[in-house]
Steps between C-alpha positions, in 0.01 A plus 500: 500500500691459174340659193465327163313541172403236244612564143142442383396832658677704235503561126797483265797271452619296797827690533310831519269356764790385716665841474176677594447273801854568621467876445181497707716360782348154525744247637357198326320381191270211413580371154184405311568194283317646200713816522817293511392279210408806291825684568797529267717451809604156619435393858871547571490854361189581704670371814810707430285806433316454830828475688637809327186691601506373858177302459452169678302244299238420764296258285452341162129463433256349432543124482150408388267199529741270681346373824278193528557366148488129409833316488601547133418872500663539841826353371494746211443788739789388720727513197364846415569610857855372471551725197352794688742445786786506252366830364468636853859409575608684186295804603652494847176424683378207707119531525243354258134597538263207441133599468203270555374286215222588256511180292206261482720196560635636829403299808283662765630269773719692746729199544565486123570873483726482805695207355578690180595812694735290710669376181548857375637610837741206508620581148540866596713407801721281282574808289546733797169667411165572664136469391218737590140380468227749412124444489355656184155648555382291203693183583306184421531343844720740699369856475527612863821590681378301800494184288849578373619551857355165608687330215828674584462385861416146387806477277720645775811540284760771569517590128124566477326816620178686427468803273237754606355720224268778615294486179422128522403537866309829499323447167335190647417690820678242718540551872841617617510358852662180376759696304604680816584163665735371229858489633722753327758233418237310299430797271731495199377812321224760522356653183299818513234628261172688507223485237309780327171311544384269776448147360211271586679257736366178345513602132822331393493636145462855628768444763744390233408773253535779757826350623646496149382845388382722784733467793636822647772621733396484868271788591394558140208256506211350692664229711587533869874467463550677832317221685708238317823672605379539856436125521837431342668724755365282780690201359831675561591466133790725400585347164437625148182678396473509123264693274330265253262711293360378169346807342396603150563860606854439627581300188484819291639748754863619489713243681682736733187686608319177584792377710510825698123492553533145625773601742289783643192277530692225676670737743164658587333162548776372729498824700123478552476133592328428826 
């Protein structure tokens, strides 16, 4: 499997994060939109820096609160997605991560959600891009990877795949048998994280708070990441596994040390899967 780390895992300026990720021998990087927006570097400069360091831009993320919106808001989100695809092209990537909606005006009807996802996938294909759909544990109507998978199957578009995040799945204590049946070619990206405390599965506020502040590298927390990886292995997936760890601790740790710790944790987790 290809190894990647999200820029949000590390402290410091974006350029320093990219260098640390490359020095830790990751082959890819997820660019967090907030990190890009807060950087003194332009998207073109970030893309050039990634290429110089030998880092593939595996994703730009997240694209928030987009699915299932009413028509006027949906049109605005399509235009926002178009701009994100332009940014992705400048970065040298082709994958935009779209996470499930948290807005009150989002429709709960699967057909409405699927229709909007189809529009995003169509737009992505027009730009030579791809969309990955991720169920947030605190999503308003889609908070379970099995629901996200049903929607991806319903849309049935070659530019749309599912994103599987171990935190969102394990923190809600969801069964993994379904995960093991997802075809590898339908999985666009896998994100890996542990958590220093075990959340109450149905407490959405706690799920979000722990996700934003108390994630951990795999093996450094309370979640059964090994079981998640074992189920993933049964899909035949051999794509990118990316560390996505929001952590108040990592945000103040030296950038290079955190990247190396992440590398060691990921290598150990992949070696122990199954």
